[in-house]
Tab-separated table of C-alpha atoms and ligand atoms in Angstrom:
chain	number	residue	atom	x	y	z
A	119	MET	CA	25.314	2.383	-22.044
A	120	THR	CA	22.445	0.207	-20.624
A	121	GLY	CA	19.135	1.493	-19.749
A	122	VAL	CA	17.900	-0.732	-17.006
A	123	LEU	CA	19.896	-3.028	-14.773
A	124	VAL	CA	16.961	-5.191	-12.604
A	125	ALA	CA	18.630	-6.941	-9.551
A	126	GLY	CA	17.528	-9.610	-7.791
A	127	ASP	CA	16.863	-13.857	-8.497
A	128	ALA	CA	17.294	-15.789	-11.450
A	129	ASN	CA	16.340	-19.268	-12.740
A	130	LEU	CA	14.613	-21.695	-13.596
A	131	ASP	CA	11.244	-23.050	-13.341
A	132	LEU	CA	10.977	-27.454	-14.654
A	133	VAL	CA	6.931	-26.677	-15.245
A	134	LEU	CA	5.582	-30.576	-15.263
A	135	ARG	CA	1.709	-30.911	-16.233
A	136	GLY	CA	-0.507	-34.060	-16.446
A	137	ASP	CA	-0.785	-36.298	-13.436
A	138	VAL	CA	1.010	-33.826	-10.964
A	139	VAL	CA	-0.423	-34.579	-7.316
A	140	PRO	CA	2.337	-36.394	-6.146
A	141	ARG	CA	1.800	-39.930	-4.389
A	142	PHE	CA	4.339	-41.877	-2.424
A	143	GLY	CA	5.358	-45.059	-1.705
A	144	GLN	CA	7.542	-45.134	-4.820
A	145	ALA	CA	4.485	-44.634	-6.827
A	146	GLU	CA	5.951	-43.642	-10.646
A	147	GLN	CA	2.801	-41.692	-11.919
A	148	LEU	CA	2.791	-40.178	-16.131
A	149	LEU	CA	3.040	-36.704	-16.770
A	150	ASP	CA	1.553	-35.029	-19.834
A	151	GLY	CA	4.353	-32.427	-20.242
A	152	ALA	CA	7.423	-31.228	-19.227
A	153	ASP	CA	8.723	-27.809	-19.497
A	154	LEU	CA	12.108	-26.130	-18.777
A	155	VAL	CA	11.949	-22.262	-18.796
A	156	LEU	CA	12.833	-19.249	-17.795
A	157	GLY	CA	11.449	-18.385	-14.746
A	158	SER	CA	12.460	-16.022	-11.874
A	159	SER	CA	10.600	-12.295	-11.227
A	160	ALA	CA	13.751	-9.962	-12.336
A	161	GLY	CA	14.737	-12.401	-14.679
A	162	ILE	CA	10.976	-12.450	-16.428
A	163	CYS	CA	11.430	-8.488	-16.116
A	164	ALA	CA	14.837	-8.604	-17.513
A	165	ALA	CA	13.514	-10.633	-20.468
A	166	GLY	CA	9.939	-8.485	-20.898
A	167	LEU	CA	12.288	-5.184	-20.507
A	168	ALA	CA	14.724	-6.679	-23.212
A	169	ARG	CA	11.693	-7.812	-25.866
A	170	LEU	CA	10.326	-4.242	-25.675
A	171	GLY	CA	13.512	-2.923	-26.801
A	172	VAL	CA	15.037	-1.708	-23.346
A	173	ASP	CA	18.716	-2.151	-22.891
A	174	THR	CA	18.497	-4.288	-20.030
A	175	ALA	CA	21.576	-5.788	-18.073
A	176	LEU	CA	20.581	-8.384	-14.751
A	177	VAL	CA	22.781	-9.253	-11.877
A	178	ALA	CA	21.764	-11.610	-10.340
A	179	ARG	CA	23.796	-15.016	-8.814
A	180	VAL	CA	23.247	-18.589	-10.542
A	181	GLY	CA	25.539	-22.045	-10.048
A	182	ALA	CA	28.628	-23.330	-12.144
A	183	ASP	CA	25.812	-26.174	-13.258
A	184	VAL	CA	23.558	-27.282	-16.185
A	185	PHE	CA	20.607	-24.782	-14.418
A	186	GLY	CA	23.060	-21.925	-14.060
A	187	ALA	CA	24.708	-22.412	-17.798
A	188	ARG	CA	20.830	-22.663	-19.232
A	189	THR	CA	19.524	-19.322	-17.278
A	190	ARG	CA	22.464	-17.783	-19.159
A	191	GLU	CA	21.373	-18.634	-22.145
A	192	LEU	CA	18.162	-18.168	-21.729
A	193	LEU	CA	18.817	-14.486	-20.669
A	194	ALA	CA	21.049	-13.989	-22.979
A	195	ASP	CA	18.391	-15.335	-26.117
A	196	ALA	CA	15.513	-12.636	-24.993
A	197	GLY	CA	18.753	-10.031	-25.250
A	198	VAL	CA	19.997	-9.726	-21.679
A	199	ASP	CA	23.102	-8.402	-20.954
A	200	THR	CA	23.950	-11.218	-18.727
A	201	SER	CA	28.025	-9.650	-18.017
A	202	ALA	CA	26.898	-8.806	-14.212
A	203	VAL	CA	25.570	-12.304	-13.428
A	204	ALA	CA	27.595	-14.377	-11.110
A	205	VAL	CA	28.552	-17.849	-11.253
A	206	THR	CA	29.082	-18.506	-7.398
A	207	GLU	CA	29.853	-21.907	-5.866
A	208	GLU	CA	26.414	-22.940	-4.660
A	209	PRO	CA	23.693	-24.280	-6.709
A	210	THR	CA	21.980	-23.056	-9.319
A	211	GLY	CA	18.087	-21.888	-8.082
A	212	VAL	CA	15.344	-24.100	-9.531
A	213	SER	CA	11.443	-24.294	-9.125
A	214	VAL	CA	9.539	-27.589	-9.801
A	215	ILE	CA	5.816	-26.096	-10.669
A	216	LEU	CA	3.103	-28.857	-10.599
A	217	SER	CA	0.851	-27.199	-13.035
A	218	ALA	CA	-2.991	-28.686	-12.691
A	219	PRO	CA	-5.940	-26.791	-14.699
A	220	ASP	CA	-7.045	-24.655	-11.820
A	221	ASP	CA	-4.073	-24.670	-9.227
A	222	ARG	CA	-0.530	-25.280	-9.153
A	223	ALA	CA	1.989	-26.055	-6.244
A	224	ILE	CA	5.304	-24.878	-6.597
A	225	LEU	CA	8.862	-25.841	-4.714
A	226	THR	CA	11.590	-24.081	-4.662
A	227	LEU	CA	15.303	-24.607	-3.901
A	228	THR	CA	16.739	-20.865	-3.892
A	229	GLY	CA	20.502	-22.125	-4.099
A	230	ALA	CA	22.727	-19.564	-5.375
A	231	LEU	CA	20.394	-16.518	-5.842
A	232	ALA	CA	19.633	-15.843	-2.550
A	233	SER	CA	22.932	-14.674	-1.871
A	234	LEU	CA	23.070	-11.254	-4.337
A	235	THR	CA	24.789	-8.868	-1.876
A	236	GLY	CA	24.510	-4.794	-1.909
A	237	GLU	CA	28.438	-4.473	-3.527
A	238	ASP	CA	26.878	-6.711	-6.553
A	239	VAL	CA	24.585	-4.231	-6.963
A	240	ARG	CA	26.697	-1.493	-6.731
A	241	ALA	CA	29.303	-2.670	-8.924
A	242	ALA	CA	27.154	-3.642	-11.888
A	243	LEU	CA	25.491	-0.042	-11.708
A	244	GLU	CA	29.284	1.072	-12.075
A	245	SER	CA	29.826	-1.733	-14.955
A	246	THR	CA	26.515	-1.426	-16.993
A	247	GLY	CA	26.441	2.888	-16.587
A	248	ALA	CA	22.549	2.147	-15.599
A	249	THR	CA	20.427	5.555	-15.222
A	250	HIS	CA	17.392	3.074	-13.967
A	251	LEU	CA	17.604	0.664	-11.086
A	252	HIS	CA	14.615	-2.449	-10.898
A	253	VAL	CA	15.093	-4.633	-7.992
A	254	ALA	CA	12.493	-7.611	-7.682
A	255	SER	CA	11.759	-10.521	-5.598
A	256	PHE	CA	13.098	-8.435	-2.353
A	257	PHE	CA	12.299	-11.563	0.362
A	258	LEU	CA	14.251	-13.930	-1.970
A	259	VAL	CA	17.677	-12.027	-0.938
A	260	PRO	CA	17.781	-11.717	2.345
A	261	GLN	CA	21.290	-9.953	2.167
A	262	LEU	CA	20.438	-7.470	-0.504
A	263	ALA	CA	17.531	-6.715	1.082
A	264	ARG	CA	19.418	-5.543	4.066
A	265	GLU	CA	21.933	-3.215	2.084
A	266	LEU	CA	18.725	-2.046	-0.181
A	267	PRO	CA	18.199	1.412	1.236
A	268	GLU	CA	22.048	2.411	1.059
A	269	VAL	CA	22.112	0.718	-2.038
A	270	LEU	CA	18.940	3.086	-3.301
A	271	GLY	CA	19.826	6.407	-1.868
A	272	ARG	CA	23.512	5.993	-3.562
A	273	ALA	CA	22.053	5.238	-7.221
A	274	ARG	CA	19.699	8.058	-7.106
A	275	GLU	CA	22.382	10.310	-5.547
A	276	ARG	CA	24.351	9.226	-8.701
A	277	GLY	CA	20.913	10.038	-10.890
A	278	VAL	CA	19.825	6.912	-11.033
A	279	THR	CA	16.265	6.304	-10.796
A	280	THR	CA	14.817	3.228	-8.586
A	281	SER	CA	11.753	0.656	-8.902
A	282	LEU	CA	11.503	-2.048	-6.101
A	283	ASP	CA	8.853	-4.649	-7.052
A	284	THR	CA	8.955	-7.065	-3.589
A	285	ASN	CA	6.590	-9.594	-4.330
A	286	TRP	CA	4.453	-11.529	-1.907
A	287	ASP	CA	5.994	-11.964	1.359
A	288	PRO	CA	6.665	-15.813	2.415
A	289	ALA	CA	6.830	-14.801	6.237
A	290	GLU	CA	4.025	-12.097	6.018
A	291	ARG	CA	6.127	-9.631	7.549
A	292	TRP	CA	7.322	-7.162	5.237
A	293	HIS	CA	9.753	-6.429	7.561
A	294	GLY	CA	12.550	-3.545	5.153
A	295	VAL	CA	10.694	-2.410	3.142
A	296	ALA	CA	9.664	0.850	4.491
A	297	GLU	CA	13.041	1.664	5.271
A	298	CYS	CA	13.267	1.570	1.331
A	299	LEU	CA	9.606	4.028	0.211
A	300	PRO	CA	12.059	6.911	0.600
A	301	HIS	CA	14.516	6.345	-2.014
A	302	LEU	CA	11.938	4.581	-4.997
A	303	ASP	CA	11.069	6.832	-7.715
A	304	VAL	CA	8.370	3.943	-8.393
A	305	LEU	CA	6.844	0.811	-6.214
A	306	LEU	CA	5.459	-1.971	-8.126
A	307	PRO	CA	3.107	-4.130	-5.832
A	308	ASN	CA	-0.136	-6.463	-6.686
A	309	ALA	CA	-3.056	-5.646	-5.024
A	310	GLN	CA	-3.071	-7.961	-2.355
A	311	GLU	CA	0.958	-7.091	-1.573
A	312	ALA	CA	-0.072	-3.464	-1.734
A	313	VAL	CA	-2.842	-3.868	1.176
A	314	ALA	CA	-0.518	-6.221	3.304
A	315	LEU	CA	2.612	-3.604	3.136
A	316	ALA	CA	0.330	-1.105	4.352
A	317	ARG	CA	-1.587	-3.226	6.851
A	318	SER	CA	2.075	-3.981	7.990
A	319	LEU	CA	2.925	-0.133	8.894
A	320	GLY	CA	-0.057	0.136	10.178
A	321	GLU	CA	-2.710	1.924	8.231
A	322	ASP	CA	-5.612	0.256	7.863
A	323	PRO	CA	-6.858	0.604	4.266
A	324	ALA	CA	-10.709	-0.010	3.183
A	325	ASP	CA	-8.941	-1.459	0.134
A	326	ALA	CA	-5.727	-1.728	-2.547
A	327	VAL	CA	-6.249	2.063	-4.026
A	328	ALA	CA	-6.526	3.437	-0.551
A	329	ALA	CA	-3.744	1.145	0.591
A	330	SER	CA	-1.524	2.427	-2.649
A	331	VAL	CA	-2.623	6.393	-1.567
A	332	ALA	CA	-1.201	5.203	2.318
A	333	LEU	CA	2.345	4.172	0.595
A	334	ALA	CA	1.974	6.457	-2.024
A	335	ARG	CA	2.552	9.416	0.702
A	336	ARG	CA	5.800	7.717	2.119
A	337	GLY	CA	7.315	8.807	-0.884
A	338	PRO	CA	7.145	6.599	-4.209
A	339	LEU	CA	4.223	6.554	-7.122
A	340	VAL	CA	2.813	2.942	-6.502
A	341	VAL	CA	2.194	1.470	-9.622
A	342	VAL	CA	-0.630	-1.576	-8.997
A	343	LYS	CA	-1.297	-4.771	-10.908
A	344	ASP	CA	-4.581	-5.893	-10.531
A	345	GLY	CA	-5.061	-9.031	-12.561
A	346	ALA	CA	-7.995	-9.440	-14.252
A	347	GLU	CA	-8.725	-5.645	-13.841
A	348	GLY	CA	-5.417	-4.517	-15.694
A	349	GLY	CA	-3.507	-1.755	-12.957
A	350	PHE	CA	-3.733	1.565	-11.682
A	351	ALA	CA	-1.281	4.482	-10.484
A	352	ALA	CA	-1.296	6.475	-7.548
A	353	SER	CA	0.945	9.281	-6.782
A	354	PRO	CA	2.473	10.931	-3.715
A	355	ASP	CA	-0.230	13.888	-4.464
A	356	GLY	CA	-2.945	11.306	-4.016
A	357	THR	CA	-4.531	11.224	-7.778
A	358	VAL	CA	-4.957	7.504	-8.530
A	359	VAL	CA	-5.595	6.912	-12.357
A	360	ARG	CA	-6.388	3.409	-13.758
A	361	ALA	CA	-5.986	1.041	-16.835
A	362	ALA	CA	-7.657	-1.842	-18.042
A	363	GLY	CA	-5.699	-4.927	-19.125
A	364	LEU	CA	-6.737	-6.872	-22.575
A	365	VAL	CA	-9.836	-8.987	-22.766
A	366	LEU	CA	-7.798	-12.345	-23.930
A	367	ASP	CA	-7.909	-16.172	-23.292
A	368	VAL	CA	-5.530	-16.958	-20.768
A	369	VAL	CA	-3.481	-19.457	-21.339
A	370	ASP	CA	-0.717	-19.101	-18.353
A	371	THR	CA	-0.355	-15.911	-15.744
A	372	THR	CA	2.900	-16.965	-14.699
A	373	GLY	CA	5.508	-13.685	-14.983
A	374	ALA	CA	2.750	-11.683	-15.737
A	375	GLY	CA	3.332	-9.386	-13.282
A	376	ASP	CA	7.135	-9.100	-14.356
A	377	SER	CA	6.155	-8.370	-17.286
A	378	PHE	CA	3.817	-5.840	-16.560
A	379	ASP	CA	6.471	-4.188	-14.777
A	380	ALA	CA	8.448	-4.340	-17.702
A	381	GLY	CA	5.765	-2.687	-19.647
A	382	PHE	CA	5.483	0.302	-16.948
A	383	LEU	CA	9.389	0.870	-16.949
A	384	ALA	CA	9.430	1.244	-20.393
A	385	ALA	CA	6.985	3.398	-21.094
A	386	TRP	CA	7.723	5.471	-18.062
A	387	LEU	CA	11.310	5.831	-19.124
A	388	ASP	CA	10.523	7.262	-22.407
A	389	GLY	CA	8.575	9.949	-20.783
A	390	LEU	CA	4.787	9.033	-21.761
A	391	SER	CA	2.127	10.457	-19.429
A	392	LEU	CA	1.322	8.126	-15.970
A	393	GLU	CA	-2.003	7.280	-18.093
A	394	GLU	CA	-0.365	6.455	-20.646
A	395	ALA	CA	2.255	4.261	-18.766
A	396	VAL	CA	0.041	2.228	-16.769
A	397	ARG	CA	-1.904	1.460	-19.982
A	398	TRP	CA	1.442	0.207	-21.499
A	399	ALA	CA	1.864	-2.071	-18.091
A	400	ALA	CA	-1.192	-3.502	-18.214
A	401	VAL	CA	-0.958	-4.534	-21.967
A	402	ALA	CA	2.336	-5.934	-21.507
A	403	GLY	CA	0.947	-8.344	-18.559
A	404	SER	CA	-2.539	-8.953	-20.532
A	405	LEU	CA	-0.148	-9.769	-23.495
A	406	SER	CA	2.153	-12.171	-21.829
A	407	THR	CA	-0.611	-15.075	-20.355
A	408	ARG	CA	-1.365	-15.630	-23.810
A	409	ALA	CA	1.619	-18.443	-23.731
A	410	ALA	CA	2.817	-21.013	-21.394
A	411	GLY	CA	5.839	-19.910	-19.636
A	412	GLY	CA	6.745	-16.093	-18.111
A	413	THR	CA	8.229	-15.268	-21.497
A	414	GLY	CA	6.832	-17.134	-24.179
A	415	GLY	CA	4.033	-14.611	-24.280
A	416	GLN	CA	5.742	-11.338	-23.744
A	417	ALA	CA	5.372	-8.587	-26.147
A	418	THR	CA	7.169	-6.919	-28.673
A	419	ARG	CA	7.247	-2.879	-28.326
A	420	ALA	CA	5.149	-2.853	-32.140
A	421	GLU	CA	2.681	-4.997	-30.450
A	422	VAL	CA	2.012	-3.040	-27.291
A	423	GLU	CA	1.592	0.315	-29.499
A	424	ALA	CA	-0.595	-1.724	-32.172
A	425	ARG	CA	-2.951	-3.116	-29.541
A	426	ILE	CA	-3.260	0.528	-27.781
A	427	ALA	CA	-3.490	2.614	-30.945
A	428	ALA	CA	-6.470	-0.129	-32.015
A	429	GLU	CA	-8.642	0.350	-28.858
A	430	ARG	CA	-8.172	3.836	-29.769
A	431	LEU	CA	-10.282	3.705	-33.114
A	432	PRO	CA	-13.879	5.251	-32.554
B	790	LIG	N1	-7.160	-13.163	-16.372
B	790	LIG	C1	-6.627	-11.981	-17.073
B	790	LIG	N2	-6.685	-11.303	-17.931
B	790	LIG	C2	-6.137	-10.214	-18.816
B	790	LIG	N3	-5.290	-9.662	-18.211
B	790	LIG	C3	-4.438	-10.537	-17.440
B	790	LIG	C4	-5.192	-11.291	-16.331
B	790	LIG	N4	-4.219	-11.592	-15.420
B	790	LIG	C5	-2.945	-11.151	-15.199
B	790	LIG	N5	-3.267	-9.723	-16.677
B	790	LIG	C6	-2.325	-9.047	-16.656
B	790	LIG	O1	-1.426	-9.339	-15.759
B	790	LIG	C7	-0.808	-8.506	-15.167
B	790	LIG	C8	-0.715	-8.732	-13.816
B	790	LIG	O2	-1.401	-9.856	-13.359
B	790	LIG	P1	-1.152	-10.012	-11.422
B	790	LIG	O3	-2.308	-11.582	-11.570
B	790	LIG	O4	-2.411	-8.625	-10.837
B	790	LIG	O5	-0.197	-10.032	-10.979
B	790	LIG	P2	1.092	-10.782	-10.311
B	790	LIG	O6	1.300	-11.424	-11.553
B	790	LIG	O7	2.009	-10.256	-9.844
B	790	LIG	O8	-0.070	-11.379	-9.249
B	790	LIG	C9	-2.377	-7.337	-14.708
B	790	LIG	O9	-2.347	-5.746	-14.463
B	790	LIG	C10	-2.816	-7.672	-16.024
B	790	LIG	O10	-2.445	-6.514	-17.069
B	791	LIG	MG1	4.299	-9.772	-8.722
């Protein structure tokens, strides 16, 4: 039996380093590095959960091509159940990341991943018997997004708990999220997303904490990623708890938010207190930044526990 079903995007990231600012006119530029790694918010979160020892399946769509096969292989290597990753006729999604020392450009083809449906998720809930449903990248899966309030509502009727990390809305309208809030146990935005989402709902929050308290009043526990500051959680009753991340040498923050989500869900589903679960999230998020790519630095359960125990010593 599976613990967590993650639903959303699945694709590879082709990360290019060196002379990456394109010059047209058929100029050939030589690179310092090129890595093809697991990308996608849902894929990275699922890998993070599996690394933390949580029984995890992913429901997503890829194509019948080399990128699709590699996506499934990397997920399976990470310990994720890929039986609900469907192979479809569209090409697998891919992101090309032009990675400069202080900034990056991302060129994405969503391809097959964008066609995920509510029925895909309902069927995967049934076949895996998962007891928690986590949805990632709401704005990249428009069909599922439209059906999501109903999918979440039905899941909860069957005793399945629910969470959502929308990630940023490229259109900045945040359409459709309000309807999901009453059906969510946990909403996992970053600080900017929390403010933008609250504003889209007619709130005028002074900061991310106020935004999260306003969002929590609409139903879910709101657990917020706050970059180097760590994270915090706002409960529907208005209480806020904070947890710091780790101070470490950051190599790459790609996917840190997805590893934060994995850390929170692993601890929360284990029945740890809210304070402990936010601490788990912040530590798992921080540790993921110690290596390149979204999954290269992801922590095991023993590593998170050791870091938390070490900081409790006098
Ligand atoms: N510079 C950093 N130092 C330590 N931890 C970090 C740093 N940046 C991010 N993290 C960790 O990763 C988590 C998610 O990062 P953030 O960038 O806020 O999320 P997102 O990727 O969704 O934008 C943070 O809550 C924190 O735990
Ligand atoms: Mg994020």
